[in-house]
Coordinates of C-alpha atoms in Angstrom, one line a residue:
M1 CA -45.2 -95.3 -11.2
E2 CA -48.4 -93.7 -10.0
D3 CA -51.2 -94.6 -13.1
V4 CA -54.3 -92.1 -13.2
S5 CA -57.2 -92.5 -14.3
F6 CA -60.2 -90.0 -14.5
K7 CA -63.0 -88.5 -16.3
T8 CA -63.4 -86.2 -18.6
A9 CA -65.8 -83.1 -18.3
V10 CA -68.0 -84.5 -21.6
G11 CA -67.2 -88.3 -19.4
S12 CA -64.8 -89.8 -21.0
T13 CA -62.2 -92.3 -19.1
L14 CA -58.2 -90.9 -20.0
Q15 CA -55.6 -93.3 -17.5
Y16 CA -52.0 -90.9 -17.6
F17 CA -49.0 -92.3 -16.2
K18 CA -46.9 -90.7 -13.6
R19 CA -42.8 -90.3 -13.1
G20 CA -39.6 -88.2 -11.9
T21 CA -39.6 -85.4 -10.2
G22 CA -39.3 -81.2 -10.4
P23 CA -41.5 -79.3 -13.2
I24 CA -44.6 -81.1 -15.0
M25 CA -43.6 -81.9 -18.6
I26 CA -46.8 -83.3 -20.2
V27 CA -44.9 -86.5 -22.8
S28 CA -47.8 -87.3 -25.7
P29 CA -47.5 -90.2 -27.7
P30 CA -48.7 -91.3 -30.9
A31 CA -53.0 -92.2 -31.1
W32 CA -52.7 -94.7 -33.6
G33 CA -52.1 -98.2 -30.9
L34 CA -48.7 -98.2 -29.2
S35 CA -49.6 -96.7 -26.4
S36 CA -47.1 -94.9 -24.1
K37 CA -45.3 -97.9 -23.3
Y38 CA -42.3 -97.2 -25.7
L39 CA -42.1 -93.7 -24.4
Q40 CA -41.9 -94.6 -20.3
E41 CA -39.7 -97.6 -20.8
T42 CA -36.8 -95.1 -22.9
L43 CA -37.5 -91.5 -21.5
T44 CA -36.2 -92.4 -17.8
P45 CA -32.8 -90.7 -18.7
L46 CA -35.8 -87.0 -18.3
E47 CA -37.2 -88.3 -15.0
E48 CA -34.5 -86.7 -12.6
T49 CA -35.2 -83.9 -14.0
F50 CA -39.3 -83.5 -14.6
T51 CA -42.0 -85.2 -13.8
L52 CA -43.3 -86.7 -16.4
V53 CA -46.7 -87.2 -17.1
Y54 CA -47.6 -90.1 -20.1
L55 CA -51.3 -89.5 -21.1
E56 CA -53.2 -92.2 -23.1
F57 CA -54.8 -91.0 -25.9
R58 CA -58.1 -92.2 -26.2
A59 CA -59.2 -95.6 -27.5
N60 CA -55.1 -96.5 -25.9
G61 CA -54.6 -98.1 -22.9
K62 CA -58.0 -97.9 -20.6
S63 CA -59.5 -94.1 -22.0
T64 CA -62.6 -94.8 -23.6
R65 CA -62.7 -95.2 -27.4
P66 CA -64.6 -92.4 -28.9
D67 CA -66.8 -92.6 -31.9
P68 CA -64.8 -92.8 -35.0
S69 CA -66.1 -88.8 -36.0
E70 CA -63.7 -87.7 -32.8
M71 CA -60.9 -89.5 -33.4
S72 CA -58.5 -87.2 -35.4
C73 CA -55.5 -86.1 -34.6
W74 CA -57.1 -82.5 -34.4
H75 CA -59.6 -83.9 -31.5
L76 CA -57.6 -85.3 -29.6
A77 CA -55.4 -82.8 -28.5
D78 CA -58.6 -82.1 -26.2
D79 CA -57.5 -84.9 -24.6
V80 CA -54.4 -82.5 -23.7
E81 CA -56.5 -80.2 -22.8
Y82 CA -58.8 -83.2 -20.1
L83 CA -55.4 -84.0 -19.0
R84 CA -53.9 -79.8 -18.0
Q85 CA -57.0 -79.4 -16.4
E86 CA -57.0 -82.8 -14.5
L87 CA -54.0 -82.0 -13.0
E88 CA -54.6 -78.2 -12.2
L89 CA -52.4 -76.2 -14.7
G90 CA -53.1 -73.2 -15.3
K91 CA -50.5 -73.6 -18.2
I92 CA -48.6 -76.6 -19.7
P93 CA -44.7 -76.0 -18.7
H94 CA -43.6 -78.3 -21.0
L95 CA -45.1 -81.0 -23.8
L96 CA -43.7 -83.6 -25.3
G97 CA -45.0 -85.1 -28.4
H98 CA -42.8 -88.0 -31.2
S99 CA -44.2 -88.7 -34.5
G100 CA -48.1 -88.8 -34.2
G101 CA -47.6 -87.6 -30.5
G102 CA -46.0 -84.8 -31.9
T103 CA -49.1 -84.1 -34.7
I104 CA -51.8 -84.0 -31.3
A105 CA -49.0 -82.0 -29.5
L106 CA -48.6 -79.4 -32.2
W107 CA -52.8 -79.3 -32.5
Y108 CA -52.2 -78.3 -28.9
A109 CA -50.5 -75.1 -29.1
I110 CA -51.9 -74.4 -32.4
R111 CA -55.5 -74.3 -30.9
Y112 CA -54.8 -73.4 -27.2
P113 CA -51.7 -71.1 -27.4
D114 CA -51.9 -69.7 -24.2
K115 CA -51.8 -73.0 -22.3
V116 CA -48.7 -73.7 -23.1
D117 CA -45.3 -72.7 -22.0
R118 CA -42.2 -75.2 -24.5
L119 CA -43.2 -77.7 -26.7
V120 CA -40.7 -80.2 -28.0
L121 CA -41.4 -82.3 -30.8
L122 CA -39.8 -85.2 -31.5
N123 CA -39.4 -86.7 -35.1
H124 CA -43.4 -85.1 -35.1
H125 CA -45.9 -85.5 -38.8
L126 CA -46.9 -82.2 -39.8
D127 CA -50.7 -82.8 -40.5
G128 CA -51.6 -82.4 -43.8
F129 CA -48.4 -82.1 -44.7
N130 CA -47.5 -84.2 -48.3
D131 CA -44.1 -85.5 -47.8
G132 CA -44.2 -88.1 -50.4
K133 CA -41.1 -87.6 -51.8
S134 CA -38.1 -87.4 -49.1
M135 CA -40.4 -90.7 -47.8
K136 CA -39.6 -92.2 -51.1
E137 CA -35.9 -91.2 -50.8
A138 CA -35.3 -92.2 -47.3
I139 CA -36.6 -95.7 -47.9
V140 CA -34.5 -95.5 -51.9
E141 CA -31.4 -95.0 -49.3
K142 CA -31.6 -97.6 -46.4
S143 CA -32.0 -100.3 -49.7
R144 CA -28.8 -99.6 -50.7
N145 CA -27.8 -101.9 -46.7
P146 CA -28.5 -105.4 -47.8
K147 CA -29.7 -105.3 -43.6
M148 CA -32.8 -103.5 -44.3
H149 CA -34.4 -105.7 -47.6
D150 CA -36.5 -107.8 -45.4
A151 CA -38.1 -104.6 -43.4
I152 CA -38.8 -103.5 -46.3
K153 CA -40.4 -105.9 -47.6
A154 CA -42.8 -106.1 -44.6
W155 CA -43.2 -101.8 -45.1
T156 CA -44.4 -102.2 -48.2
T157 CA -46.6 -104.8 -47.1
S158 CA -50.6 -104.5 -47.6
W159 CA -51.8 -104.4 -43.8
E160 CA -55.9 -102.9 -45.0
D161 CA -57.2 -106.5 -43.0
L162 CA -55.4 -108.0 -41.1
S163 CA -55.8 -108.6 -37.4
D164 CA -55.0 -106.6 -34.5
E165 CA -51.6 -109.3 -34.1
G166 CA -51.3 -109.7 -37.5
F167 CA -50.7 -106.0 -37.8
A168 CA -48.4 -106.2 -34.7
Q169 CA -46.6 -108.7 -36.3
V170 CA -46.1 -106.8 -39.4
I171 CA -44.8 -103.5 -37.4
R172 CA -42.0 -106.1 -35.8
S173 CA -40.5 -107.0 -39.1
F174 CA -40.1 -102.9 -40.2
L175 CA -39.2 -101.9 -37.4
P176 CA -35.5 -101.5 -38.1
V177 CA -36.7 -98.8 -41.0
Y178 CA -37.2 -96.5 -38.4
F179 CA -33.6 -96.7 -37.2
Y180 CA -30.5 -95.7 -39.0
D181 CA -28.7 -98.9 -38.2
P182 CA -31.1 -101.6 -37.6
D183 CA -29.3 -103.5 -34.6
A184 CA -30.5 -100.8 -32.8
S185 CA -34.3 -101.7 -33.4
T186 CA -33.4 -103.5 -30.0
Q187 CA -33.1 -101.2 -28.0
S188 CA -37.1 -100.8 -26.7
T189 CA -38.6 -104.2 -25.7
E190 CA -42.1 -102.4 -26.0
L191 CA -42.1 -101.9 -29.6
S192 CA -39.8 -104.7 -30.3
N193 CA -41.3 -107.3 -28.4
I194 CA -45.0 -105.9 -29.6
Q195 CA -48.0 -108.0 -30.1
S196 CA -51.5 -105.9 -30.6
V197 CA -51.6 -102.8 -32.4
S198 CA -55.3 -101.9 -32.8
L199 CA -56.2 -100.8 -36.7
W200 CA -59.1 -99.6 -35.7
N201 CA -57.1 -96.4 -34.2
Y202 CA -54.5 -96.6 -36.9
Q203 CA -57.0 -96.5 -40.1
L204 CA -58.9 -93.3 -38.6
L205 CA -55.3 -91.0 -37.9
H206 CA -52.9 -92.4 -39.9
G207 CA -55.0 -94.8 -43.0
T208 CA -58.0 -94.9 -45.2
D209 CA -60.4 -93.4 -42.6
R210 CA -58.5 -90.7 -42.2
K211 CA -59.9 -87.2 -42.3
V212 CA -57.2 -84.5 -43.5
N213 CA -56.6 -81.4 -41.5
Y214 CA -53.5 -79.2 -42.5
Q215 CA -51.9 -77.7 -39.7
E216 CA -49.1 -76.3 -41.9
P217 CA -51.7 -72.3 -42.4
E218 CA -52.2 -72.4 -38.6
L219 CA -48.1 -72.4 -37.0
G220 CA -48.7 -69.5 -37.4
N221 CA -51.6 -69.4 -34.3
V222 CA -47.9 -71.0 -31.9
T223 CA -47.1 -69.1 -29.3
A224 CA -45.2 -71.8 -27.2
K225 CA -41.3 -71.7 -27.5
T226 CA -40.5 -74.9 -29.7
L227 CA -37.8 -77.2 -30.2
M228 CA -38.2 -79.8 -33.3
I229 CA -35.9 -82.6 -32.8
F230 CA -35.4 -83.5 -37.0
C231 CA -33.2 -87.2 -38.2
Q232 CA -31.8 -87.6 -41.6
A233 CA -32.5 -91.4 -41.6
D234 CA -35.8 -91.1 -40.7
P235 CA -38.0 -92.0 -43.3
V236 CA -41.6 -91.6 -41.9
C237 CA -41.3 -88.2 -40.8
T238 CA -38.3 -86.5 -42.4
P239 CA -36.6 -83.1 -41.7
T240 CA -38.6 -82.0 -44.8
Q241 CA -41.6 -81.9 -42.3
G242 CA -39.6 -80.0 -39.8
I243 CA -38.0 -77.4 -41.8
A244 CA -41.8 -76.6 -42.9
T245 CA -43.0 -76.4 -39.3
H246 CA -39.7 -74.8 -38.5
K247 CA -40.6 -71.7 -40.7
G248 CA -44.5 -71.5 -40.1
I249 CA -43.3 -71.0 -36.2
P250 CA -41.2 -68.2 -35.5
G251 CA -39.1 -68.1 -33.5
S252 CA -38.6 -71.8 -33.4
K253 CA -35.8 -73.7 -32.9
L254 CA -34.8 -77.0 -35.3
V255 CA -32.2 -79.1 -34.7
I256 CA -31.6 -82.1 -37.5
Y257 CA -29.3 -85.4 -36.4
E258 CA -27.3 -87.0 -39.5
Q259 CA -26.8 -91.0 -38.9
C260 CA -30.2 -91.4 -37.0
G261 CA -33.0 -92.4 -37.6
H262 CA -36.9 -91.8 -36.0
F263 CA -36.0 -92.6 -32.7
P264 CA -33.5 -89.5 -31.8
W265 CA -33.3 -90.4 -28.1
M266 CA -32.6 -93.7 -28.4
E267 CA -29.8 -93.5 -31.3
K268 CA -28.8 -89.8 -30.1
K269 CA -29.2 -90.7 -26.3
E270 CA -26.6 -87.8 -24.6
E271 CA -27.1 -84.7 -27.5
T272 CA -30.8 -85.5 -27.7
F273 CA -31.4 -85.5 -23.7
K274 CA -29.1 -82.3 -24.0
E275 CA -30.9 -80.6 -26.0
I276 CA -34.3 -80.9 -23.8
V277 CA -32.4 -79.7 -20.9
D278 CA -30.8 -76.9 -22.2
F279 CA -34.3 -76.0 -23.8
C280 CA -36.3 -76.8 -20.8
S281 CA -33.9 -75.0 -18.7

């Protein structure tokens, strides 16, 4: 695993990890404090086909914390551009983003349409999209499973005044909600044992201090060949967001898995990796 830190054109520092063989695939994780470690742990099958470059966005890992006014998914797309320049790529061959990392990857494809060839979005959040109804329906469905009750209780707990360690504890508690099978939540050691998550990051990207930007009106700017994978049992990024994105990006492909939650490559491993490799071939 190659661990690199570099200076950007504006003087900030960004960190990335590089591993695998084959064409470059930049991996865009959520920037709200999880870092890319859970993706490094679980996306390893893709390293047989691609050279994966796991980016640590600003305020994550060893990357520089910015001014709060520059901590939105729209702004973080610039970090992908800095990495493209660092890797001396004329165009990013493959850009993969998960969840909030998919939001950033999508902003990159909107803002830099000629700089990315293929875009893979796994259960991404569509910035500015109101998905409250679908999210509520998903939680109601999960509440029918007694194994989910404690996790749902943690899900609805306020964490406004928690420490980073306390916030991580809440995330560990409600992690099963993200899965169709709550027992599958132990598949990622990084997620199930996470000890500290930056509440500062979360509040600026998804919480009370968030600056709302709207992607839906700008989806027509995307020229990259786009694959989206969504899952029916995902209460955070429901298929409703994928359907809206699919409508806005001409020629895009949308796949929706049944009996699967927020991490399709963990609960539908073979199907997900095959879908990605076939799309990027």
